[in-house]
Amino acid sequence: MPGTDSLRRTEETAAFEQALGQALASPEIKEALRRTPDAPRPEHLRLQAHRERAALCATAAAEYETYARLRAEADTPTPDTTPTGSPTTTASGSGLLPALAVLVPSLGAIAAVLFLAIGFGMRLVNAHRQFADELVYAGWLAAGIAAAATAADLAWLLATAARNRSTPDSASPATDVTTRGSEVAQARAAWHLALLERGIVPFLLTRIQEGETERRTGRPGYSAPEYGSPEYGRHEYASPGYDSPEYSTTRSPR
C-alpha cells in the first residue's frame, strides 16, 4: 500500500515526541534526577533518546501492528451495508404501498361519511328514495373498505416491528462504527503506553544510573602506579653497584 511506511514514520515520530515529553515530566524521572548528583540535564537525555529512537520504538512494535490492523479495518467500508442515500433505501421508504396504506383508510372514511349523510338526509325528506338507498349502500361499503385498510395497516406495522426486533444488528450501522472507533482508540493508547513504559522510561533511568556509576568509580585508565609491584623493582631501575669489579679498578690519585 503506497504511503504506508511514510505514515508509520509520521505516527511514530508524533507518538515518540509525546511519550518522551511525558516521560521527562513524570515523577519517576524527576525523582531520579533529583537523587543523582551531577545528573545529565533533561536536554541531554532528550538528545540521547532521539539517537536511539528506532530501537525504542521497536519495543512497542507488537502494539503498533495491532493498532494499524484495527485502523485499516475501520477505514474499510463493510460490503453488506447500504448507504443512507442509495436508491434502494429511497425506493423502499417512499414506495406506492406506504402511500396507499395512508390514503385508503382516510379516503374511505371520508367517502363513507359523505355517502351516509347524503343518503340518510334524502330518506328523511322522502326525495329520490332509490338513489338515497344506493348512497347509503355505497357509504356502508366505503366504511367497510376503510376499516379493512386500517386493520391491514395495523398488521403491517406489527409485523415490521417484530422483524426489526429480531434483526437488531442490521439496523445499527452507527453503533458498529462507534465500536470500531473505540477499539482503534484503545489500541493506540496501548501502543503509547508500551512505548512509554517498556522503551523510553527504562532508557532514561539507565542513562541516569550510568551517570551516577561513572561519578562514583571515576574514569578508567588513570589509576596511580603500584610502586611495590615487581615491575618497579626490576634491574633497569636499581642503583649502580659500587661493589662491582669495574668500580674497584679505577681509583682517583692522591
Short mmCIF file of C-alpha atoms in Angstrom, two decimals:
data_model
loop_
_atom_site.label_atom_id
_atom_site.label_comp_id
_atom_site.label_asym_id
_atom_site.label_seq_id
_atom_site.Cartn_x
_atom_site.Cartn_y
_atom_site.Cartn_z
CA MET A 1 0.00 0.00 0.00
CA PRO A 2 1.63 3.29 -1.07
CA GLY A 3 2.49 5.68 1.71
CA THR A 4 2.29 3.09 4.49
CA ASP A 5 5.95 3.48 5.55
CA SER A 6 5.69 7.27 5.46
CA LEU A 7 2.52 7.16 7.53
CA ARG A 8 4.16 4.85 10.05
CA ARG A 9 7.19 7.12 10.42
CA THR A 10 4.96 10.13 10.89
CA GLU A 11 2.87 8.40 13.55
CA GLU A 12 5.93 7.03 15.33
CA THR A 13 7.54 10.47 15.38
CA ALA A 14 4.45 12.09 16.88
CA ALA A 15 3.94 9.31 19.43
CA PHE A 16 7.64 9.31 20.35
CA GLU A 17 7.70 13.05 20.97
CA GLN A 18 4.57 12.84 23.10
CA ALA A 19 5.82 9.88 25.13
CA LEU A 20 9.29 11.41 25.60
CA GLY A 21 7.84 14.66 26.90
CA GLN A 22 5.55 12.73 29.23
CA ALA A 23 8.46 10.60 30.49
CA LEU A 24 10.72 13.59 31.21
CA ALA A 25 7.88 15.25 33.11
CA SER A 26 6.99 12.10 35.08
CA PRO A 27 7.62 12.00 38.85
CA GLU A 28 9.81 8.89 38.46
CA ILE A 29 12.34 10.58 36.19
CA LYS A 30 12.26 13.82 38.17
CA GLU A 31 12.96 11.94 41.40
CA ALA A 32 15.84 10.03 39.78
CA LEU A 33 17.37 13.30 38.56
CA ARG A 34 16.97 14.88 41.97
CA ARG A 35 18.64 11.98 43.81
CA THR A 36 21.58 11.78 41.39
CA PRO A 37 24.37 14.34 41.84
CA ASP A 38 25.76 15.69 38.58
CA ALA A 39 22.86 14.06 36.74
CA PRO A 40 22.56 14.71 32.99
CA ARG A 41 20.32 17.56 32.04
CA PRO A 42 16.88 16.80 30.54
CA GLU A 43 18.01 18.27 27.22
CA HIS A 44 20.91 15.82 27.12
CA LEU A 45 18.60 12.92 27.94
CA ARG A 46 16.23 14.02 25.19
CA LEU A 47 19.09 14.09 22.68
CA GLN A 48 20.23 10.59 23.70
CA ALA A 49 16.67 9.27 23.38
CA HIS A 50 16.35 10.72 19.87
CA ARG A 51 19.56 8.95 18.86
CA GLU A 52 18.03 5.62 19.93
CA ARG A 53 14.51 6.31 18.65
CA ALA A 54 14.39 3.35 16.27
CA ALA A 55 15.35 0.88 19.00
CA LEU A 56 12.92 2.43 21.49
CA CYS A 57 10.03 2.34 19.02
CA ALA A 58 10.80 -1.32 18.34
CA THR A 59 9.92 -2.17 21.97
CA ALA A 60 6.26 -1.43 21.16
CA ALA A 61 6.17 -2.93 17.65
CA ALA A 62 3.55 -5.55 18.54
CA GLU A 63 1.15 -2.94 19.91
CA TYR A 64 1.64 -0.77 16.84
CA GLU A 65 0.82 -3.67 14.50
CA THR A 66 -2.44 -4.27 16.39
CA TYR A 67 -3.30 -0.58 16.19
CA ALA A 68 -2.51 -0.42 12.45
CA ARG A 69 -4.64 -3.51 11.73
CA LEU A 70 -7.67 -2.16 13.60
CA ARG A 71 -7.29 1.23 11.94
CA ALA A 72 -7.21 -0.37 8.49
CA GLU A 73 -10.32 -2.41 9.28
CA ALA A 74 -12.13 0.70 10.49
CA ASP A 75 -11.24 2.59 7.30
CA THR A 76 -12.52 -0.23 5.08
CA PRO A 77 -16.32 0.02 4.41
CA THR A 78 -18.42 -3.02 5.23
CA PRO A 79 -19.67 -4.64 1.98
CA ASP A 80 -23.13 -5.61 3.28
CA THR A 81 -24.12 -2.13 4.46
CA THR A 82 -26.35 0.01 2.22
CA PRO A 83 -25.61 3.76 2.10
CA THR A 84 -28.22 6.07 3.56
CA GLY A 85 -28.98 7.90 0.33
CA SER A 86 -28.99 4.87 -2.02
CA PRO A 87 -31.83 4.23 -4.50
CA THR A 88 -32.77 1.01 -2.68
CA THR A 89 -33.37 2.83 0.58
CA THR A 90 -35.26 5.63 -1.17
CA ALA A 91 -37.49 3.24 -3.08
CA SER A 92 -38.33 1.17 -0.03
CA GLY A 93 -39.01 4.26 2.04
CA SER A 94 -41.17 6.13 -0.47
CA GLY A 95 -42.91 3.39 -2.49
CA LEU A 96 -46.53 3.03 -3.51
CA LEU A 97 -47.52 0.67 -0.71
CA PRO A 98 -46.89 3.08 2.20
CA ALA A 99 -48.77 5.83 0.34
CA LEU A 100 -51.78 3.58 -0.24
CA ALA A 101 -51.68 2.42 3.36
CA VAL A 102 -52.20 6.03 4.44
CA LEU A 103 -54.61 7.22 1.74
CA VAL A 104 -57.05 4.30 1.52
CA PRO A 105 -58.32 4.38 5.14
CA SER A 106 -58.64 8.16 5.20
CA LEU A 107 -60.38 8.44 1.81
CA GLY A 108 -62.65 5.51 2.65
CA ALA A 109 -63.69 7.12 5.93
CA ILE A 110 -64.40 10.48 4.23
CA ALA A 111 -66.44 8.82 1.47
CA ALA A 112 -68.41 6.77 3.98
CA VAL A 113 -69.35 9.84 6.00
CA LEU A 114 -70.45 11.78 2.90
CA PHE A 115 -72.48 8.95 1.32
CA LEU A 116 -74.21 8.05 4.56
CA ALA A 117 -75.01 11.65 5.41
CA ILE A 118 -76.47 12.39 1.98
CA GLY A 119 -78.35 9.09 1.75
CA PHE A 120 -79.98 9.34 5.19
CA GLY A 121 -80.78 13.01 4.50
CA MET A 122 -82.64 12.13 1.30
CA ARG A 123 -84.53 9.38 3.13
CA LEU A 124 -85.72 11.85 5.73
CA VAL A 125 -87.19 14.16 3.11
CA ASN A 126 -88.50 11.26 1.01
CA ALA A 127 -86.66 12.51 -2.07
CA HIS A 128 -85.37 10.03 -4.66
CA ARG A 129 -85.80 7.03 -2.44
CA GLN A 130 -83.94 4.63 -4.74
CA PHE A 131 -80.95 6.95 -5.16
CA ALA A 132 -80.85 7.53 -1.39
CA ASP A 133 -80.70 3.76 -0.80
CA GLU A 134 -77.82 3.47 -3.25
CA LEU A 135 -75.91 6.25 -1.44
CA VAL A 136 -76.44 4.55 1.91
CA TYR A 137 -75.22 1.26 0.46
CA ALA A 138 -72.11 2.99 -1.00
CA GLY A 139 -71.47 4.66 2.34
CA TRP A 140 -71.52 1.37 4.22
CA LEU A 141 -69.26 -0.16 1.56
CA ALA A 142 -66.74 2.70 1.88
CA ALA A 143 -66.80 2.32 5.67
CA GLY A 144 -66.02 -1.39 5.33
CA ILE A 145 -63.13 -0.69 2.97
CA ALA A 146 -61.73 1.92 5.35
CA ALA A 147 -62.00 -0.49 8.29
CA ALA A 148 -60.27 -3.29 6.35
CA ALA A 149 -57.46 -0.98 5.23
CA THR A 150 -56.96 0.24 8.79
CA ALA A 151 -56.70 -3.35 10.06
CA ALA A 152 -54.21 -4.19 7.30
CA ASP A 153 -52.10 -1.17 8.25
CA LEU A 154 -52.00 -2.21 11.89
CA ALA A 155 -51.00 -5.77 10.96
CA TRP A 156 -48.21 -4.47 8.68
CA LEU A 157 -46.87 -2.19 11.42
CA LEU A 158 -46.82 -5.03 13.95
CA ALA A 159 -45.02 -7.35 11.53
CA THR A 160 -42.41 -4.70 10.73
CA ALA A 161 -41.75 -4.01 14.40
CA ALA A 162 -41.34 -7.72 15.13
CA ARG A 163 -38.91 -8.12 12.21
CA ASN A 164 -36.80 -5.17 13.38
CA ARG A 165 -36.60 -6.59 16.89
CA SER A 166 -35.46 -9.97 15.58
CA THR A 167 -32.61 -8.43 13.50
CA PRO A 168 -31.11 -5.59 15.59
CA ASP A 169 -27.63 -5.86 14.02
CA SER A 170 -28.79 -4.92 10.54
CA ALA A 171 -30.35 -1.69 11.80
CA SER A 172 -27.38 -0.34 13.77
CA PRO A 173 -24.52 0.68 11.41
CA ALA A 174 -23.78 3.73 13.56
CA THR A 175 -23.23 1.51 16.61
CA ASP A 176 -20.77 -0.63 14.62
CA VAL A 177 -18.79 2.43 13.53
CA THR A 178 -18.66 3.72 17.10
CA THR A 179 -17.42 0.36 18.37
CA ARG A 180 -14.65 0.25 15.76
CA GLY A 181 -13.56 3.77 16.63
CA SER A 182 -13.39 2.86 20.31
CA GLU A 183 -11.25 -0.21 19.55
CA VAL A 184 -8.84 1.87 17.47
CA ALA A 185 -8.52 4.46 20.25
CA GLN A 186 -7.84 1.74 22.83
CA ALA A 187 -5.21 0.13 20.60
CA ARG A 188 -3.44 3.47 20.10
CA ALA A 189 -3.46 4.11 23.85
CA ALA A 190 -1.96 0.65 24.46
CA TRP A 191 0.77 1.35 21.88
CA HIS A 192 1.58 4.70 23.51
CA LEU A 193 1.71 3.12 26.97
CA ALA A 194 4.01 0.31 25.83
CA LEU A 195 6.36 2.81 24.17
CA LEU A 196 6.44 4.84 27.36
CA GLU A 197 6.79 2.07 29.96
CA ARG A 198 8.86 -0.51 28.06
CA GLY A 199 11.00 1.80 25.99
CA ILE A 200 11.55 5.41 26.99
CA VAL A 201 11.30 5.37 30.80
CA PRO A 202 13.71 2.40 31.29
CA PHE A 203 16.12 4.01 28.80
CA LEU A 204 16.16 7.31 30.69
CA LEU A 205 16.59 5.59 34.06
CA THR A 206 19.50 3.58 32.67
CA ARG A 207 21.23 6.72 31.40
CA ILE A 208 20.79 8.43 34.77
CA GLN A 209 22.19 5.39 36.61
CA GLU A 210 25.14 5.19 34.24
CA GLY A 211 26.00 8.81 35.02
CA GLU A 212 25.89 8.04 38.74
CA THR A 213 28.15 4.96 38.26
CA GLU A 214 30.76 6.94 36.32
CA ARG A 215 30.78 9.62 39.00
CA ARG A 216 31.47 7.07 41.78
CA THR A 217 34.15 4.97 40.05
CA GLY A 218 35.91 7.65 38.05
CA ARG A 219 37.25 7.27 34.54
CA PRO A 220 39.17 4.07 33.82
CA GLY A 221 42.89 4.11 32.93
CA TYR A 222 44.10 6.83 35.35
CA SER A 223 44.95 4.85 38.49
CA ALA A 224 48.14 5.56 40.42
CA PRO A 225 51.16 3.29 39.70
CA GLU A 226 51.95 0.42 42.01
CA TYR A 227 55.39 1.25 43.37
CA GLY A 228 55.59 -2.02 45.26
CA SER A 229 54.95 -4.06 42.18
CA PRO A 230 57.58 -6.47 40.74
CA GLU A 231 57.94 -4.32 37.64
CA TYR A 232 59.12 -1.38 39.71
CA GLY A 233 61.89 -3.44 41.31
CA ARG A 234 63.43 -4.65 38.08
CA HIS A 235 67.23 -4.25 37.48
CA GLU A 236 66.74 -1.42 35.00
CA TYR A 237 65.65 0.85 37.84
CA ALA A 238 68.19 -0.38 40.51
CA SER A 239 71.07 1.81 41.77
CA PRO A 240 74.60 1.16 40.39
CA GLY A 241 76.60 -1.48 42.23
CA TYR A 242 79.55 0.15 43.95
CA ASP A 243 80.94 -3.27 44.91
CA SER A 244 81.35 -4.28 41.31
CA PRO A 245 84.88 -5.00 39.89
CA GLU A 246 84.61 -2.08 37.49
CA TYR A 247 84.33 0.32 40.39
CA SER A 248 87.31 -1.10 42.31
CA THR A 249 89.80 -0.94 39.39
CA THR A 250 89.62 2.79 39.00
CA ARG A 251 90.81 4.93 41.88
CA SER A 252 91.49 8.55 41.95
CA PRO A 253 95.18 9.64 42.61
CA ARG A 254 96.05 11.17 45.91
#
